Amino acid sequence: MKWLEVKVTTSVEAEEAITNIMHEVGAGGVVIEDPNDLKMLNDSEWDYVDPDMIVNSDKVVISAYFPLMPNTIDKVSIIKDRIMGLKEYNLDIGDFTFETSEVDDDDWANSWKKYYKPFKIGKRVVIKPTWEDYKPEENEIVVELDPGMAFGTGSHETTKMCIEFLEDNVKPNDVVFDVGCGTGILSIVSSKLGAKKVYAVDLDDVAIKVATLNVKLNDLNNVEVLKSDLLHELTGKADLIVANIIADIIIKATYDIYEKLDENGIFISSGIIKDRKDDVLDAISKYFDIIDIKEDGEWIAILSKKK
């Protein structure tokens, strides 16, 4: 089968939004090359990526693959339009470039997997691609993940910082809401850290499908995946809410998150570019006490507690 490769060069800030667009339009797979992540991970003890991928650049390259069919060109136009529409949400797409080329099945369908190896986040969590073998150390928590289908592999700074906060804040018998769950990685980690019940919500059909698959891969029966516009479909209250989404959505949802948390509940927020740090802190601090702020690359994560 022939495939159309759609390759986009963009900013770090727009990475997750553009990746989501690719999936929503029907990509069969997406590969993200973020040099900042790769340089950092290459220095660690984890064999995560080939050194050849380390380059001196602050740009992100997103490659998406679509079956070559009569309507594929229409999809390309839709992708372009939706990416340009991100400017309405104050997302900087950087020195944007867009190119397409035809490739064969074998050129991408499996070769991208060589870049993904087991790697550790925080003190205990290990992200393990499903096709890799790994023998865990004592007390390590292994998350089985298929990162080729949706964003949220654990390698992105925002995901890593959320996991580090979850390690220190999820308590036995907690109820956790994961808002904008993507692959479900934060929900899976919360469950394996001891949460009693986890609700993973996303508005994107692809994310719902992939999160459901990854929950099954990890054999978890206490994680429920729901399609929801933010918190709208969630009933009851949570002990902890994690939202790895963009700054504007966090600002918009802050009061609803406050209302959905039990007394002294914990709110972990990320997906926030540094330039929006003050805006988000202003919104959160109206209803929450700021406990800690992590910074990694161009991103921040905020740990807060309900007032």
Coordinates of C-alpha atoms in Angstrom, one line a residue:
M1 CA 0.0 0.0 0.0
K2 CA 1.1 3.5 -0.7
W3 CA 0.9 6.2 2.0
L4 CA 1.0 10.0 1.9
E5 CA 3.5 11.5 4.4
V6 CA 2.4 14.9 5.6
K7 CA 5.4 16.5 7.3
V8 CA 5.0 19.7 9.4
T9 CA 7.6 21.8 11.0
T10 CA 6.3 23.9 13.8
S11 CA 6.8 25.3 17.3
V12 CA 7.0 23.4 20.6
E13 CA 3.9 25.2 21.7
A14 CA 1.8 23.9 18.8
E15 CA 3.0 20.3 18.9
E16 CA 0.2 18.6 20.7
A17 CA -2.6 20.6 19.0
I18 CA -1.2 19.7 15.5
T19 CA -0.7 16.1 16.5
N20 CA -4.3 16.0 17.6
I21 CA -5.5 17.4 14.3
M22 CA -3.6 14.7 12.4
H23 CA -5.3 12.0 14.3
E24 CA -8.7 13.6 14.0
V25 CA -8.4 13.8 10.2
G26 CA -7.5 10.0 10.1
A27 CA -3.7 9.5 10.3
G28 CA -2.7 5.9 10.4
G29 CA 0.3 6.9 12.5
V30 CA 2.2 10.0 13.7
V31 CA 5.9 10.4 14.5
I32 CA 7.1 13.4 16.5
E33 CA 10.7 14.6 16.5
D34 CA 11.3 17.0 19.3
P35 CA 15.0 17.6 19.5
N36 CA 14.8 19.1 23.1
D37 CA 13.2 15.9 24.4
L38 CA 15.6 13.7 22.5
K39 CA 18.7 15.5 23.7
M40 CA 17.5 15.3 27.3
L41 CA 16.6 11.6 27.1
N42 CA 19.8 10.7 25.3
D43 CA 21.8 11.9 28.3
S44 CA 19.9 9.6 30.6
E45 CA 20.5 5.9 31.4
W46 CA 17.6 4.9 29.2
D47 CA 18.2 3.7 25.6
Y48 CA 15.3 5.7 24.1
V49 CA 16.4 7.1 20.8
D50 CA 19.2 6.8 18.2
P51 CA 21.8 9.5 18.6
D52 CA 21.4 10.4 14.9
M53 CA 18.1 12.1 15.7
I54 CA 19.8 14.6 18.0
V55 CA 20.0 17.9 16.1
N56 CA 20.5 21.5 17.1
S57 CA 17.0 23.0 16.6
D58 CA 14.2 24.4 18.6
K59 CA 11.6 23.3 16.1
V60 CA 9.4 20.2 16.2
V61 CA 8.8 18.0 13.2
I62 CA 5.5 16.1 13.0
S63 CA 5.1 13.4 10.3
A64 CA 1.7 11.9 9.8
Y65 CA 0.8 9.0 7.4
F66 CA -2.4 8.6 5.5
P67 CA -3.5 5.8 3.2
L68 CA -3.2 7.1 -0.4
M69 CA -6.8 7.3 -1.6
P70 CA -8.9 9.6 -3.9
N71 CA -9.9 11.8 -0.9
T72 CA -6.4 12.0 0.7
I73 CA -5.7 15.4 -1.0
D74 CA -9.0 16.7 0.6
K75 CA -7.6 15.7 4.0
V76 CA -4.4 17.6 3.3
S77 CA -6.4 20.8 2.7
I78 CA -8.4 20.2 5.9
I79 CA -5.2 19.8 7.9
K80 CA -3.7 23.0 6.5
D81 CA -6.9 25.0 7.3
R82 CA -7.2 23.6 10.8
I83 CA -3.5 24.3 11.6
M84 CA -3.8 27.9 10.5
G85 CA -7.0 28.1 12.6
L86 CA -4.9 27.5 15.7
K87 CA -3.9 31.1 15.6
E88 CA -7.4 32.0 16.8
Y89 CA -6.5 30.2 20.1
N90 CA -3.3 32.3 20.5
L91 CA -1.1 29.3 19.7
D92 CA 2.2 30.2 18.0
I93 CA 2.9 27.8 15.2
G94 CA 6.4 29.2 14.6
D95 CA 8.2 29.2 11.3
F96 CA 5.6 26.8 9.9
T97 CA 6.5 24.5 7.0
F98 CA 4.3 21.9 5.3
E99 CA 5.3 19.2 2.8
T100 CA 3.9 16.0 1.4
S101 CA 5.5 12.9 -0.2
E102 CA 4.5 9.3 -1.1
V103 CA 6.0 6.5 0.8
D104 CA 5.7 2.7 0.9
D105 CA 4.3 0.6 3.7
D106 CA 7.7 -0.6 4.9
D107 CA 9.1 2.9 5.0
W108 CA 7.2 3.9 8.1
A109 CA 4.8 1.2 9.4
N110 CA 7.3 -0.4 11.7
S111 CA 10.6 1.5 11.4
W112 CA 9.4 4.3 13.7
K113 CA 9.3 1.8 16.6
K114 CA 13.1 1.7 16.8
Y115 CA 13.0 5.1 18.4
Y116 CA 10.8 4.0 21.4
K117 CA 12.5 2.1 24.2
P118 CA 11.5 1.7 27.8
F119 CA 12.3 4.8 29.8
K120 CA 11.9 5.9 33.4
I121 CA 10.0 9.0 34.8
G122 CA 10.4 10.1 38.3
K123 CA 11.2 7.6 41.0
R124 CA 9.2 4.6 40.0
V125 CA 7.3 4.9 36.7
V126 CA 8.6 3.1 33.6
I127 CA 6.9 3.6 30.2
K128 CA 7.3 0.4 28.2
P129 CA 6.2 0.2 24.5
T130 CA 4.1 -3.0 24.1
W131 CA 6.6 -4.6 21.7
E132 CA 9.6 -4.2 24.0
D133 CA 10.7 -6.7 26.7
Y134 CA 11.6 -5.2 30.1
K135 CA 12.3 -6.7 33.5
P136 CA 11.2 -4.2 36.2
E137 CA 13.3 -3.4 39.2
E138 CA 11.8 -3.7 42.7
N139 CA 8.9 -1.2 43.3
E140 CA 8.9 0.0 39.7
I141 CA 5.5 0.6 38.1
V142 CA 5.5 -0.4 34.4
V143 CA 3.0 1.2 32.1
E144 CA 2.4 -0.7 28.8
L145 CA 1.8 1.8 26.0
D146 CA 1.3 1.9 22.3
P147 CA 2.6 5.4 21.5
G148 CA 2.0 5.2 17.7
M149 CA -1.7 6.0 17.8
A150 CA -2.2 9.2 19.9
F151 CA -0.2 11.9 21.7
G152 CA 0.9 11.4 25.2
T153 CA 3.7 8.9 25.2
G154 CA 5.4 10.1 28.4
S155 CA 8.3 11.6 26.6
H156 CA 6.9 15.1 26.4
E157 CA 7.9 17.5 29.2
T158 CA 4.3 18.2 30.3
T159 CA 3.5 14.5 30.6
K160 CA 6.7 13.8 32.6
M161 CA 6.0 16.6 35.0
C162 CA 2.4 15.5 35.6
I163 CA 3.7 11.9 36.3
E164 CA 6.2 13.3 38.8
F165 CA 3.5 15.2 40.6
L166 CA 1.2 12.2 40.5
E167 CA 3.9 10.0 42.2
D168 CA 3.9 12.3 45.2
N169 CA 0.2 13.1 45.5
V170 CA -1.9 10.0 44.5
K171 CA -3.1 8.3 47.7
P172 CA -4.7 4.9 48.2
N173 CA -8.5 5.1 47.6
D174 CA -8.3 8.4 45.8
V175 CA -10.8 9.2 43.0
V176 CA -9.0 10.8 40.1
F177 CA -10.3 12.7 37.1
D178 CA -7.9 12.9 34.1
V179 CA -9.2 15.7 31.9
G180 CA -8.0 15.6 28.3
C181 CA -6.6 12.1 28.7
G182 CA -5.0 11.5 25.3
T183 CA -3.5 8.0 25.3
G184 CA -4.7 7.5 28.9
I185 CA -1.1 7.5 30.3
L186 CA -1.9 9.7 33.3
S187 CA -5.0 7.7 34.2
I188 CA -3.0 4.4 34.0
V189 CA -0.2 5.8 36.2
S190 CA -2.8 7.1 38.7
S191 CA -4.4 3.6 38.9
K192 CA -1.1 1.9 39.3
L193 CA -0.1 4.3 42.0
G194 CA -3.1 3.2 44.1
A195 CA -6.1 5.3 43.1
K196 CA -9.4 3.6 43.8
K197 CA -11.2 4.9 40.7
V198 CA -10.0 6.9 37.7
Y199 CA -12.1 8.6 35.1
A200 CA -10.3 9.4 31.8
V201 CA -12.1 12.0 29.7
D202 CA -11.5 13.4 26.3
L203 CA -13.6 15.0 23.5
D204 CA -11.5 13.4 20.7
D205 CA -12.8 10.0 19.4
V206 CA -9.3 8.9 18.6
A207 CA -8.1 9.6 22.1
I208 CA -11.1 7.6 23.5
K209 CA -10.3 4.7 21.3
V210 CA -6.6 4.7 22.1
A211 CA -7.0 5.3 25.9
T212 CA -9.5 2.4 26.1
L213 CA -6.9 0.1 24.3
N214 CA -4.1 1.2 26.6
V215 CA -6.2 0.6 29.7
K216 CA -6.9 -2.9 28.5
L217 CA -3.2 -3.5 27.7
N218 CA -2.5 -2.7 31.3
D219 CA -5.3 -5.0 32.6
L220 CA -7.0 -2.3 34.7
N221 CA -10.6 -2.5 35.7
N222 CA -10.8 0.7 37.8
V223 CA -10.2 3.1 34.9
E224 CA -13.3 4.3 33.0
V225 CA -12.8 6.1 29.7
L226 CA -15.5 8.6 28.8
K227 CA -16.1 11.0 25.9
S228 CA -16.7 14.4 27.5
D229 CA -16.2 18.1 26.9
L230 CA -13.9 18.7 29.9
L231 CA -15.9 17.9 33.1
H232 CA -19.4 17.9 31.6
E233 CA -20.1 14.2 31.7
L234 CA -18.5 13.6 35.1
T235 CA -20.7 13.2 38.2
G236 CA -19.6 13.2 41.8
K237 CA -16.3 14.7 43.1
A238 CA -12.6 13.8 42.9
D239 CA -9.7 13.8 45.4
L240 CA -7.3 14.7 42.6
I241 CA -7.8 16.2 39.1
V242 CA -5.1 16.3 36.5
A243 CA -5.4 18.3 33.3
N244 CA -2.6 18.2 30.7
I245 CA -4.2 20.6 28.2
I246 CA -3.5 24.1 26.9
A247 CA -3.4 27.3 29.0
D248 CA -6.6 28.9 27.7
I249 CA -8.6 25.7 28.4
I250 CA -7.2 25.5 31.9
I251 CA -8.1 29.1 32.6
K252 CA -11.6 28.5 31.3
A253 CA -12.1 25.3 33.4
T254 CA -10.5 26.4 36.7
Y255 CA -13.8 27.1 38.5
D256 CA -15.5 23.9 37.3
I257 CA -12.4 22.0 38.5
Y258 CA -12.7 23.7 41.8
E259 CA -16.3 22.7 42.1
K260 CA -15.5 19.0 41.2
L261 CA -12.9 18.6 43.8
D262 CA -13.5 17.4 47.4
E263 CA -12.3 19.5 50.3
N264 CA -8.5 19.8 50.2
G265 CA -8.5 18.3 46.7
I266 CA -5.4 18.4 44.5
F267 CA -5.2 20.0 41.1
I268 CA -2.3 19.2 38.7
S269 CA -2.2 21.3 35.6
S270 CA 0.2 21.3 32.7
G271 CA 0.3 21.8 28.9
I272 CA 1.2 25.4 29.8
I273 CA 3.8 27.3 27.7
K274 CA 6.0 29.5 29.9
D275 CA 4.7 32.7 28.2
R276 CA 1.3 31.9 29.7
K277 CA 2.5 31.1 33.2
D278 CA 1.3 34.3 34.9
D279 CA -2.1 34.1 33.2
V280 CA -2.7 30.6 34.4
L281 CA -1.4 31.3 37.9
D282 CA -3.7 34.3 38.2
A283 CA -6.7 32.1 37.3
I284 CA -5.8 29.1 39.5
S285 CA -4.8 31.2 42.6
K286 CA -8.4 32.5 42.9
Y287 CA -9.6 29.1 44.0
F288 CA -6.4 27.2 44.9
D289 CA -3.3 27.5 46.9
I290 CA -0.2 27.1 44.8
I291 CA 2.0 24.3 46.2
D292 CA 4.7 23.8 43.6
I293 CA 5.6 24.7 40.1
K294 CA 7.8 22.6 37.8
E295 CA 9.6 23.9 34.7
D296 CA 11.0 21.8 31.9
G297 CA 12.1 23.3 28.6
E298 CA 9.4 25.7 27.4
W299 CA 6.7 24.2 29.6
I300 CA 5.5 24.4 33.2
A301 CA 3.3 22.3 35.5
I302 CA 1.4 23.6 38.5
L303 CA 0.5 21.7 41.7
S304 CA -2.2 23.3 43.7
K305 CA -4.7 22.6 46.5
K306 CA -8.3 23.6 46.9
K307 CA -8.8 26.6 49.2

